[in-house]
Coordinates of N, CA and C in Angstrom, one line a residue:
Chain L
X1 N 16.9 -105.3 143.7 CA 15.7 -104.4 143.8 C 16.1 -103.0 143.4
X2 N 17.5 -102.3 144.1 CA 17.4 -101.5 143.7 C 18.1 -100.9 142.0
X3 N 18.8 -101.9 142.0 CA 19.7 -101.7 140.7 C 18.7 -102.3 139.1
X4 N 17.1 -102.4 140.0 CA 15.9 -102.6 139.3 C 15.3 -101.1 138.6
X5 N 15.4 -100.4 140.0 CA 14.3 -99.3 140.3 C 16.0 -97.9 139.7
X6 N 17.2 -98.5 139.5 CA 18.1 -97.5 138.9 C 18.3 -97.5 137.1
X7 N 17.9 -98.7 137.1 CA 17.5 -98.9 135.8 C 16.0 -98.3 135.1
X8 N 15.3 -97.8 136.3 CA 13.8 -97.7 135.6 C 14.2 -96.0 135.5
X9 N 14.6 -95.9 136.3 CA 15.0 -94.0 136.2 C 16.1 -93.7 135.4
X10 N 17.0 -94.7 135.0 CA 18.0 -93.9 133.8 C 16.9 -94.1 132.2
X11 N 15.9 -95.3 132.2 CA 15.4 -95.6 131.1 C 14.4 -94.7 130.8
X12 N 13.4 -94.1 131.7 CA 12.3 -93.1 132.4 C 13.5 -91.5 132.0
X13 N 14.4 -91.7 132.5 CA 15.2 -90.0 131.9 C 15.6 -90.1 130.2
X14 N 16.1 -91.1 129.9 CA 15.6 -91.0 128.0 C 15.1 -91.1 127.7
X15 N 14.0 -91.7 128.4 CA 12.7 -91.2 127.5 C 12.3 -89.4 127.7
X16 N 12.1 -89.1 128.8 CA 12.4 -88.0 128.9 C 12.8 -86.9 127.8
X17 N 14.9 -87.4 128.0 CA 14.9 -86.3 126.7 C 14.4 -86.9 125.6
X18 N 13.8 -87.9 124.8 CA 13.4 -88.1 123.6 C 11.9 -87.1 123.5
X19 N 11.4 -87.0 124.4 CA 9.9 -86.5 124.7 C 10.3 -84.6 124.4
X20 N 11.6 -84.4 125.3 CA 11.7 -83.0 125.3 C 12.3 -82.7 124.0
X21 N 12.9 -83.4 123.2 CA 13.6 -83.4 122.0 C 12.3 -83.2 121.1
X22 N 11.6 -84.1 121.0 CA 9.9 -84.0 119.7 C 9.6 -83.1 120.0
X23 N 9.1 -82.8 121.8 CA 8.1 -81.9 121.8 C 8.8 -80.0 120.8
X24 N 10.3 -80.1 120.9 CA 10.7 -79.3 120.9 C 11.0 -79.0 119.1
X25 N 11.1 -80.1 118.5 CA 10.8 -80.5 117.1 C 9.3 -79.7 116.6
X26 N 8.6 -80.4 117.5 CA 6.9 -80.1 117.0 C 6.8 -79.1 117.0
X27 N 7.3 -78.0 117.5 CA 7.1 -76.5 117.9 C 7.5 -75.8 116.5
X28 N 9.0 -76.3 115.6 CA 9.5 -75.9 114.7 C 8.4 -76.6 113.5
X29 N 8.0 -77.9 113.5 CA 7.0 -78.0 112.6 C 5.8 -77.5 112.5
X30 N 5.3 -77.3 113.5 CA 4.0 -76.4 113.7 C 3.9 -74.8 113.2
X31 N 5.6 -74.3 113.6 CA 5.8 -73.0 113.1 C 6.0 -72.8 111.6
X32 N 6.3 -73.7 111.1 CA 6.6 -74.0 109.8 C 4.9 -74.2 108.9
X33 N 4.4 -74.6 109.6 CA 3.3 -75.7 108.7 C 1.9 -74.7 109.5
X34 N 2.2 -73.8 110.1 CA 0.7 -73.3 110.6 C -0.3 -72.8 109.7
X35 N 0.6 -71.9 108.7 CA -0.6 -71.4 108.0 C -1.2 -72.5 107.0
X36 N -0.8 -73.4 107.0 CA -1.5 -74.5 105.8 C -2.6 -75.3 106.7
X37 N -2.2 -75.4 108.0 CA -3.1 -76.3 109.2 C -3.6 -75.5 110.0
X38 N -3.1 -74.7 110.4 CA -4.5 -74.1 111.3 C -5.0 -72.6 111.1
X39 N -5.6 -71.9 112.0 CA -6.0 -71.0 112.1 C -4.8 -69.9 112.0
X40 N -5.5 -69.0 110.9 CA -4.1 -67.6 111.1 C -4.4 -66.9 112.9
X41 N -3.2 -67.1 113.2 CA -3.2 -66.3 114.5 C -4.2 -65.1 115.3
X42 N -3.9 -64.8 114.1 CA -4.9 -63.2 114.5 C -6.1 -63.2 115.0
X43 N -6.7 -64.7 114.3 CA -7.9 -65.1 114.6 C -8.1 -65.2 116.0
X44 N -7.6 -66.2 116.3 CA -7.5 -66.4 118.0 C -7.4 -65.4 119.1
X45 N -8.1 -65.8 120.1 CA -8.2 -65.0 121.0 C -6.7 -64.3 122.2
X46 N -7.0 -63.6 122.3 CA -6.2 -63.4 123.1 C -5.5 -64.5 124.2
X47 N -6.7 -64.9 125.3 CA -6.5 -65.7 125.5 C -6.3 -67.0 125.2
X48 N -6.6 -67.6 124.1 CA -6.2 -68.6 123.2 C -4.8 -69.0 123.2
X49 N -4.2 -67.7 122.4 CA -2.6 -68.0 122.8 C -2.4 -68.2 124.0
X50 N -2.6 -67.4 124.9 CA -1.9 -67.0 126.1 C -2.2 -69.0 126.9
X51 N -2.9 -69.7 126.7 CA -3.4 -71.2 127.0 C -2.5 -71.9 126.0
X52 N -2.2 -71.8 125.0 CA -1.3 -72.3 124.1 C 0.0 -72.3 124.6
X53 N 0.7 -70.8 125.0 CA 2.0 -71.0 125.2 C 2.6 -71.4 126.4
X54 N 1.4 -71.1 127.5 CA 1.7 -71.6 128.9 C 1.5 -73.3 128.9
X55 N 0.6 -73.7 128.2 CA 1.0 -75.1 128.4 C 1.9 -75.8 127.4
X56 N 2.6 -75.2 126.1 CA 3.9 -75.6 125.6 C 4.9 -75.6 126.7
X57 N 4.8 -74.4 127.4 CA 5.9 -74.1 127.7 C 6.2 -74.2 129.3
X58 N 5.0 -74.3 130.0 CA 4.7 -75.3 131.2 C 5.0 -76.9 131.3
X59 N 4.9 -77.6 129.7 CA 5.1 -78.9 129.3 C 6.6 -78.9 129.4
X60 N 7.4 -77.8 129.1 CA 8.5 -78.2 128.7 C 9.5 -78.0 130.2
X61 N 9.0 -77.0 130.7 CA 10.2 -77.1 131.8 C 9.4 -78.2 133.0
X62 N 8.1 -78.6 133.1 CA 8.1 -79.9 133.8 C 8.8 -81.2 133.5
X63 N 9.4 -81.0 132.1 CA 10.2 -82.2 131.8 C 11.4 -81.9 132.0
X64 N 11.6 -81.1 132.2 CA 13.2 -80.5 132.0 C 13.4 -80.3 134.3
X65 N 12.1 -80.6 134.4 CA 12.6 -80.4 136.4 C 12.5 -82.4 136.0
X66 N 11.8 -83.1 135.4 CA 11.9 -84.1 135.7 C 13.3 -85.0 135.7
X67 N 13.7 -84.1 134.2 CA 15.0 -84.7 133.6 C 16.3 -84.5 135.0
X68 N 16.1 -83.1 135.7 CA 17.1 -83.0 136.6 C 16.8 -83.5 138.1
X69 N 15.8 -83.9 138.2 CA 15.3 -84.6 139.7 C 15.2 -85.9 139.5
X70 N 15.8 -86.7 138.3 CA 16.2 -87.8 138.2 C 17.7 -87.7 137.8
X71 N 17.9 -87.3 137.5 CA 19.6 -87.1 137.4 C 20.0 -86.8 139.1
X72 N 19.2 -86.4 139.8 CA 19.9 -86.1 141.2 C 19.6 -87.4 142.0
X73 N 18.6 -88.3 141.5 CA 18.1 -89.3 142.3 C 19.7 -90.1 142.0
X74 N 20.4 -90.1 140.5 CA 21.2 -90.8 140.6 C 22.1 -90.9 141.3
X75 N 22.9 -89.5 141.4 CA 23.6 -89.0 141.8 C 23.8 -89.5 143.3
X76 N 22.5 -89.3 143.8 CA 22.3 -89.3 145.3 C 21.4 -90.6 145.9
X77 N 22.4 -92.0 146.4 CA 22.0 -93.7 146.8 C 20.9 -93.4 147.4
X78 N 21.3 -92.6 148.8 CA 20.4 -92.8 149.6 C 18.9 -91.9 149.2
X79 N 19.0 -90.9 148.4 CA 17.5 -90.3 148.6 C 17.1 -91.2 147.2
X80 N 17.5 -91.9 146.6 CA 16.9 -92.6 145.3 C 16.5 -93.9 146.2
X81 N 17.1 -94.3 147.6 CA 16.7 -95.8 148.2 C 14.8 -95.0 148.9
X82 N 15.1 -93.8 149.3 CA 14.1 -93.0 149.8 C 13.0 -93.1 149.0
X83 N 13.1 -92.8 147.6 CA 12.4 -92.6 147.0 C 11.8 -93.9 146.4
X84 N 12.7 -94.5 146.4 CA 11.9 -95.8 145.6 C 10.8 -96.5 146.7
X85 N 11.3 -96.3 148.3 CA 10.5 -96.9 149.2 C 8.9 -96.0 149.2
X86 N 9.4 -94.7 149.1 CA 7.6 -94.1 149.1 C 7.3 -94.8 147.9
X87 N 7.6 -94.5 146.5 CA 7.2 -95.4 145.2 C 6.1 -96.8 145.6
X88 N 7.1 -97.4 146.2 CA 6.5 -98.7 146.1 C 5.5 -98.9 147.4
X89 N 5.4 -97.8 148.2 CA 4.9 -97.7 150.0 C 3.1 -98.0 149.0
X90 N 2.6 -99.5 150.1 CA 1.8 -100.0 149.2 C 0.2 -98.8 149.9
X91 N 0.6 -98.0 151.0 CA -0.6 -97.3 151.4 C -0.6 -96.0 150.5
X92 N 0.3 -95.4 150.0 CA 0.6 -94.4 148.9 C -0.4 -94.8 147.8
X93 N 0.1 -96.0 147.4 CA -0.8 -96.4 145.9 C -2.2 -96.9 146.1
X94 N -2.6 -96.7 147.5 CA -4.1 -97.6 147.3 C -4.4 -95.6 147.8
X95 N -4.1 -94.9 148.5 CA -4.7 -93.6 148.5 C -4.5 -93.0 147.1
X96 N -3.5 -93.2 146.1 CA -3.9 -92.7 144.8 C -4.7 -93.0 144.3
X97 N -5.0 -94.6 143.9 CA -5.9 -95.0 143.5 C -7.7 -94.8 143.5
X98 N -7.7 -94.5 145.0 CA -8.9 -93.8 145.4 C -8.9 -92.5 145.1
X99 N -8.2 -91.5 144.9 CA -8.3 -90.1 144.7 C -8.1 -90.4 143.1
X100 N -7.3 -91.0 142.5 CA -7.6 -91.1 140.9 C -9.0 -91.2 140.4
X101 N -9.8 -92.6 141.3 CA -10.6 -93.2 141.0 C -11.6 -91.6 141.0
X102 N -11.8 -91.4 142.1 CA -12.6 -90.0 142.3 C -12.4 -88.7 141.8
X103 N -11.2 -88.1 141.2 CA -10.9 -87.5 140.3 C -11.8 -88.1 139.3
X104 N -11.5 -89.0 138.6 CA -11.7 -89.7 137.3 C -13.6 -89.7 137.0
X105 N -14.0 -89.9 138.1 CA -15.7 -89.9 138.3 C -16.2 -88.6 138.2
X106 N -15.4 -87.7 138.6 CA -15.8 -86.3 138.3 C -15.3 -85.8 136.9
X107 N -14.5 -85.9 136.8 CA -14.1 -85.2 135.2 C -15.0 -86.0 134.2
X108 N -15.4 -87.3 134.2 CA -16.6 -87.7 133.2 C -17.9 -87.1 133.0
X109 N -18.0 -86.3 134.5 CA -19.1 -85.5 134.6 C -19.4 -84.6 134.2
X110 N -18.4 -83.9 133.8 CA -17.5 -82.6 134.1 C -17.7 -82.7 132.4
X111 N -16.9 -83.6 131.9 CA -16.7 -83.9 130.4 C -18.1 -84.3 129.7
X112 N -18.8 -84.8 130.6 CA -20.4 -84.7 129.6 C -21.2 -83.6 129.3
X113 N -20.7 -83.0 130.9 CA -21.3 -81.7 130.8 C -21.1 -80.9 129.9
X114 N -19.9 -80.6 129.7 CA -19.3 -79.8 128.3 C -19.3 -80.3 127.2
X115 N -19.9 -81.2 126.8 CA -20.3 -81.7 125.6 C -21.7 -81.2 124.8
X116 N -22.6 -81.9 126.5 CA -23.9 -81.3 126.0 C -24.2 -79.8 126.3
X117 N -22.7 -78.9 126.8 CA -23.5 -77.2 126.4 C -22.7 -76.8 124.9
X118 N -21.6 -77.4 124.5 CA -21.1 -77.1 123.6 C -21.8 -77.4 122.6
X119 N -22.8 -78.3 122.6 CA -23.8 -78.9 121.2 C -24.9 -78.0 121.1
X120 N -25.1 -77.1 122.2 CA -25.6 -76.3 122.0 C -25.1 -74.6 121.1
X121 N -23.4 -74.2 121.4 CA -23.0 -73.2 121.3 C -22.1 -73.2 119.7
X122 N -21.2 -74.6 119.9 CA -20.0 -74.7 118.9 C -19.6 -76.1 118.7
X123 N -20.2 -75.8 117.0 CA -20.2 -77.3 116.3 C -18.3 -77.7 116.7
X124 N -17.8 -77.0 116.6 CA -15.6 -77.4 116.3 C -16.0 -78.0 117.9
X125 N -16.1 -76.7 118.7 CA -16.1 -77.5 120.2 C -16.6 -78.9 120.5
X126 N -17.8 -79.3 120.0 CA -18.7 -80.2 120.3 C -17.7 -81.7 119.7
X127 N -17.6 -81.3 118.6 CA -16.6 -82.7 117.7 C -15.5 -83.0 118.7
X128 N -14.7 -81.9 119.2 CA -13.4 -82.1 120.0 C -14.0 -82.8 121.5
X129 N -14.9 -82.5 122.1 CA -15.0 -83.1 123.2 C -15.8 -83.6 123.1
X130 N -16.2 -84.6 122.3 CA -17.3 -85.9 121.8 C -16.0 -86.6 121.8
X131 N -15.1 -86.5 120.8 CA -14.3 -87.0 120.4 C -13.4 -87.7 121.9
X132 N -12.9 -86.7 122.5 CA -12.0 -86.8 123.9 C -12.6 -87.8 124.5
X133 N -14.5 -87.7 124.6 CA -15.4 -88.1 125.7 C -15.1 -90.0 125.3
X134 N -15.1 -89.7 123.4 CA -15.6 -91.1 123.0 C -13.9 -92.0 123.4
X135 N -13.1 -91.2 122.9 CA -11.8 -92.2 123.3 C -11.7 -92.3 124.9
X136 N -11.7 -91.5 125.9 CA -12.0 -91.6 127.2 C -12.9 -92.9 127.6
X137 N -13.7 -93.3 127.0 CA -15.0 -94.0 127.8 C -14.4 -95.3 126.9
X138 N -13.3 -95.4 125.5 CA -12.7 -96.3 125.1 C -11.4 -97.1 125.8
X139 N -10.7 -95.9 126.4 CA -9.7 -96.4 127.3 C -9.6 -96.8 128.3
X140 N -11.3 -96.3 129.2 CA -11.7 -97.0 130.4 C -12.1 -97.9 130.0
X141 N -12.6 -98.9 129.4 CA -13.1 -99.8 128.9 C -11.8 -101.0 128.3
X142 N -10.8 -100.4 128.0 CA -10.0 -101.3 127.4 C -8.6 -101.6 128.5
X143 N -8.4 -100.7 129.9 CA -7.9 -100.9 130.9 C -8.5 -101.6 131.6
X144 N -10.0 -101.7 131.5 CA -10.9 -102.8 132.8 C -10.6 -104.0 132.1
X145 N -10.8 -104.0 130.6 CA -10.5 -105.4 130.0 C -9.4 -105.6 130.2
X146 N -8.1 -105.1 130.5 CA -7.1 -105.3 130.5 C -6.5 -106.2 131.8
X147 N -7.5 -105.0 132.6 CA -6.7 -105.5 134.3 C -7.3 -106.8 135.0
X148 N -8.9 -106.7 134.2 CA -9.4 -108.0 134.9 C -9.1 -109.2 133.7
X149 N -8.5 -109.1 132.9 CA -7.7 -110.6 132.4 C -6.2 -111.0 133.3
X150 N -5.8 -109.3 133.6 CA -4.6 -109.5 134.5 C -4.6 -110.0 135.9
X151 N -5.2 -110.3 136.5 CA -6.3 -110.4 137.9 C -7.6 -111.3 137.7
Chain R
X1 N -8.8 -102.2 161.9 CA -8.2 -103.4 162.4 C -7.0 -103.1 163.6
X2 N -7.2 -103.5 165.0 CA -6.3 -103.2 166.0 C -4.8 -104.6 165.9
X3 N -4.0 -103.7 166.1 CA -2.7 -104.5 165.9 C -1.9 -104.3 167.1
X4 N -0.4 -105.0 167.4 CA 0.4 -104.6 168.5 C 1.7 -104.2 168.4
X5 N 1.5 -103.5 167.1 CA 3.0 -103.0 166.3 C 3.4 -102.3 167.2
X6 N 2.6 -101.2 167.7 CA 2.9 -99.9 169.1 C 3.6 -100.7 170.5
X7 N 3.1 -101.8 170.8 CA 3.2 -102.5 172.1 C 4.5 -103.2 171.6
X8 N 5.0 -103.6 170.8 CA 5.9 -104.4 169.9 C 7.3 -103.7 169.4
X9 N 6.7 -102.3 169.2 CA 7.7 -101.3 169.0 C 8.4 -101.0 170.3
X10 N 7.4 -100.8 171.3 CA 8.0 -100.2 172.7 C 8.9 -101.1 173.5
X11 N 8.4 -102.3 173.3 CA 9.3 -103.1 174.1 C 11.1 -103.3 173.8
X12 N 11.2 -103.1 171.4 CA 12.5 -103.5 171.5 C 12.8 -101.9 171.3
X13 N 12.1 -100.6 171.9 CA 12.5 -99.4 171.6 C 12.7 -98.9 170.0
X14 N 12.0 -99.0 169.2 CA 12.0 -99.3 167.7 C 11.0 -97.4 167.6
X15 N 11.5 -97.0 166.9 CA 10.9 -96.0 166.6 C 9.6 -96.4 164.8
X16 N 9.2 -95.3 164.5 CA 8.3 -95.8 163.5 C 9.0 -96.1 162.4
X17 N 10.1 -94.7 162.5 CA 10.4 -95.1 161.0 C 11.6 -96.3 160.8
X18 N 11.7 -96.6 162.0 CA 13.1 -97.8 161.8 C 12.4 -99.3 161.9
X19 N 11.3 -99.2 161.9 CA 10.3 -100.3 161.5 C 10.4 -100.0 160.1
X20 N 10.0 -98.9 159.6 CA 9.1 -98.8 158.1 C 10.3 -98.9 157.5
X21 N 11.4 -98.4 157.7 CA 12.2 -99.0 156.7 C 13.0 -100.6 156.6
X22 N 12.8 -101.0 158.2 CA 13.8 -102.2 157.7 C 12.1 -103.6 157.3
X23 N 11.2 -103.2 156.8 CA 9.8 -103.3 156.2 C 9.5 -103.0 154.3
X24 N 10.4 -102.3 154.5 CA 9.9 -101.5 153.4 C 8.5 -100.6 153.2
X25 N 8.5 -100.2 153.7 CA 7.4 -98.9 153.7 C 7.8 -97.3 154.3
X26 N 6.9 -96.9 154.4 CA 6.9 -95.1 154.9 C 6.9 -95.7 156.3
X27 N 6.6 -94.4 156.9 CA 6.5 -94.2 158.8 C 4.7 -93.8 158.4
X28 N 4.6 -93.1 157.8 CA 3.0 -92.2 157.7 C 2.5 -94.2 157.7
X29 N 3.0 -95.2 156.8 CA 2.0 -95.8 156.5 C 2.0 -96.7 158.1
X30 N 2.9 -97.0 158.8 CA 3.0 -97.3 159.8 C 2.6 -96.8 161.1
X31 N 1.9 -95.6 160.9 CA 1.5 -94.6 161.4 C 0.2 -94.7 161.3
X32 N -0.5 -95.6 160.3 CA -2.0 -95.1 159.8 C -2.2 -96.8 160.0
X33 N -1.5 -97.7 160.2 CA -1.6 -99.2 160.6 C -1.4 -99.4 162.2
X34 N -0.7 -98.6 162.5 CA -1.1 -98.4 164.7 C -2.3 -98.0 164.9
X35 N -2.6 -96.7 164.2 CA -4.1 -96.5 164.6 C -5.5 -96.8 164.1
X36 N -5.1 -97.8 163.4 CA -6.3 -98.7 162.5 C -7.1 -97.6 161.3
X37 N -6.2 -96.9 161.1 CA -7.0 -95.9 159.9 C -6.9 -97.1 158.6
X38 N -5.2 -97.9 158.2 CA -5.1 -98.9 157.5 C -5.2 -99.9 157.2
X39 N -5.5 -100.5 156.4 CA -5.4 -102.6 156.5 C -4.0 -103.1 156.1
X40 N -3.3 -103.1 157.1 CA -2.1 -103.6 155.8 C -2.4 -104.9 154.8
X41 N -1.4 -104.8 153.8 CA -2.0 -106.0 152.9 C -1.0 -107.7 153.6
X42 N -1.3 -108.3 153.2 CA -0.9 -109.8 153.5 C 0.6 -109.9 153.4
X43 N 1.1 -109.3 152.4 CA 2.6 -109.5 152.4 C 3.1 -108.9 153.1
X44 N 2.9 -107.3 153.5 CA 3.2 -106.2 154.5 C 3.2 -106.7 155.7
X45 N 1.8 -107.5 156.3 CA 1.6 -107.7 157.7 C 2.8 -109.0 157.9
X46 N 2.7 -109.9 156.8 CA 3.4 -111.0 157.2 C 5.1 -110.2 157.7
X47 N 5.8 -109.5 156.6 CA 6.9 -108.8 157.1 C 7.4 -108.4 158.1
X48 N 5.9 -107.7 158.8 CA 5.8 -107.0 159.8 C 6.0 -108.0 161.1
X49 N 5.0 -109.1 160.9 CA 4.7 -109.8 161.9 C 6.4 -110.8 162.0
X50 N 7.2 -111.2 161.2 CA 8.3 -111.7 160.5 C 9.5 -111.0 161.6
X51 N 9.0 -109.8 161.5 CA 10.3 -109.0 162.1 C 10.0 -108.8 163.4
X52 N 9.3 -109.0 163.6 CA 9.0 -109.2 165.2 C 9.3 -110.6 165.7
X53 N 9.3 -111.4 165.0 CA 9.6 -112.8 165.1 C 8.6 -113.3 165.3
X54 N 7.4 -113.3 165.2 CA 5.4 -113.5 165.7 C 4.9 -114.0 164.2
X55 N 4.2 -114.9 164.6 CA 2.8 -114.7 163.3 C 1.7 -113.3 163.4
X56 N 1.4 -113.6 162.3 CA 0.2 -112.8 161.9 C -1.1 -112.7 162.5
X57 N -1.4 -113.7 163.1 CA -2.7 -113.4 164.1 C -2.1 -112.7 165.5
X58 N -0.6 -112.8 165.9 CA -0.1 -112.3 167.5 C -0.6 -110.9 166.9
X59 N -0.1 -110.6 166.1 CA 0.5 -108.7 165.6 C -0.4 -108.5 165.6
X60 N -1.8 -108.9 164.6 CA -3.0 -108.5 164.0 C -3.9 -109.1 164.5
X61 N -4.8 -107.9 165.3 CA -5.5 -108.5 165.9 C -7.1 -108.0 165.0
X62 N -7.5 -109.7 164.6 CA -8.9 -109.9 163.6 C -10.3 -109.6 164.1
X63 N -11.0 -108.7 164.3 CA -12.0 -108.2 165.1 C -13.2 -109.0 164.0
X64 N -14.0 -110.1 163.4 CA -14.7 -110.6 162.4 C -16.3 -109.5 162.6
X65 N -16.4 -109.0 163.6 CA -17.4 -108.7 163.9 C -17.7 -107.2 163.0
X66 N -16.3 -106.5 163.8 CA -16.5 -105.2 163.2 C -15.7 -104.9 161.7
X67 N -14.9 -106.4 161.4 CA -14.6 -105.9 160.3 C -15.4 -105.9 159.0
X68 N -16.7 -107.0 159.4 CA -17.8 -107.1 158.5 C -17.9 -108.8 157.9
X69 N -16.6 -108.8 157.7 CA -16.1 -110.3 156.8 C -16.0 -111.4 157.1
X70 N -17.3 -112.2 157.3 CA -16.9 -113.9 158.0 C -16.7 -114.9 157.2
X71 N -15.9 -115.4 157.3 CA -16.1 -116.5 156.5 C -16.9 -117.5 156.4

């Protein structure tokens, strides 16, 4: 069991760095390739960037506390035996599940809403969150198929 | 759902969390299955009921009335 759940966390930290390695890749291609793909800078709002860099760069050191708070789980038997037990504590995952589930009912809401004021304001806006709405309402749809073949 | 994990605990002096771990689970979840906020699930209760050396109807006690569910 546990030399199950030590194997899921050394496989879960390379992926890790593989994830922090691209994302860190993408940054140099993006810098490279912007003016041919997107908008000249200038354009963008002030705040625009300022939502751009914080979530690159919010993305990057949550990977980078991930990469070392699994490196310590290794390190350390007993709080990785700790941790696997909340992991698997089966009242944990049925109160996520209900708080996912209810998160998830509101952000559809949330995400229709913003669709139908953006079709009123901004054609770019409208296409992006049509788009999000339509693969969203695809992947709920292809996880129910999923779970209730599995079940 | 009322159980006797509490009455069960007291007798071999068993604290929560030295249940929930030699169980596999938290103390919160064992915590939230004394005072009937939880259902534990079938494999959990059996464990539970296992380590006390009892079945599952001693430990868990099946209220049909208030739980809704008759068969």
């Amino acid at each position: 069991m546990m030399e199950d759940y030590e194997k899921r966390i050394k496989l879960q930290t390379a992926l890790l760095w593989v994830l922090l390695i691209l994302t860190l890749a993408a940054n140099v291609v993006l810098g490279v390739m912007w003016d041919r793909w997107f908008l000249d800078p200038r354009e963008m709002t002030e705040l625009a960037q300022q939502v751009q860099k914080t979530a690159y760069f919010g993305f990057l050191i949550y990977l980078i506390v991930c990469i070392v708070r699994n490196k310590r789980l290794l390190r350390e038997r007993g709080r990785m035996e700790e941790k696997e037990r909340e992991e698997k504590d089966e009242r944990r995952r049925f109160v996520s599940g209900l708080s996912e589930r209810l998160s998830a009912q509101v952000f559809t809401v949330l995400l229709s809403l913003a669709v139908f004021v953006s079709s009123l304001l901004d054609m770019t806006a409208f296409a992006v969150l049509l788009a999000t709405l339509g693969g969203y309402a695809a992947l709920r749809l292809l996880a129910w198929l999923w779970y209730s073949r599995k079940y | 759902m009322k159980t006797r994990i509490r009455e069960l605990r007291g007798e071999r002096k068993l604290s929560q969390e030295e249940l929930a771990r030699a169980v596999g689970t938290t103390r919160q979840t064992i915590t939230s299955i004394e005072v009937g906020k939880y259902t534990a699930s079938l494999p959990l209760a059996h464990k539970i009921a296992r380590y006390f050396g009892r079945t599952i109807e001693e430990v868990f006690l099946f209220d049909e009335e208030k739980e809704g569910n008759s068969v």
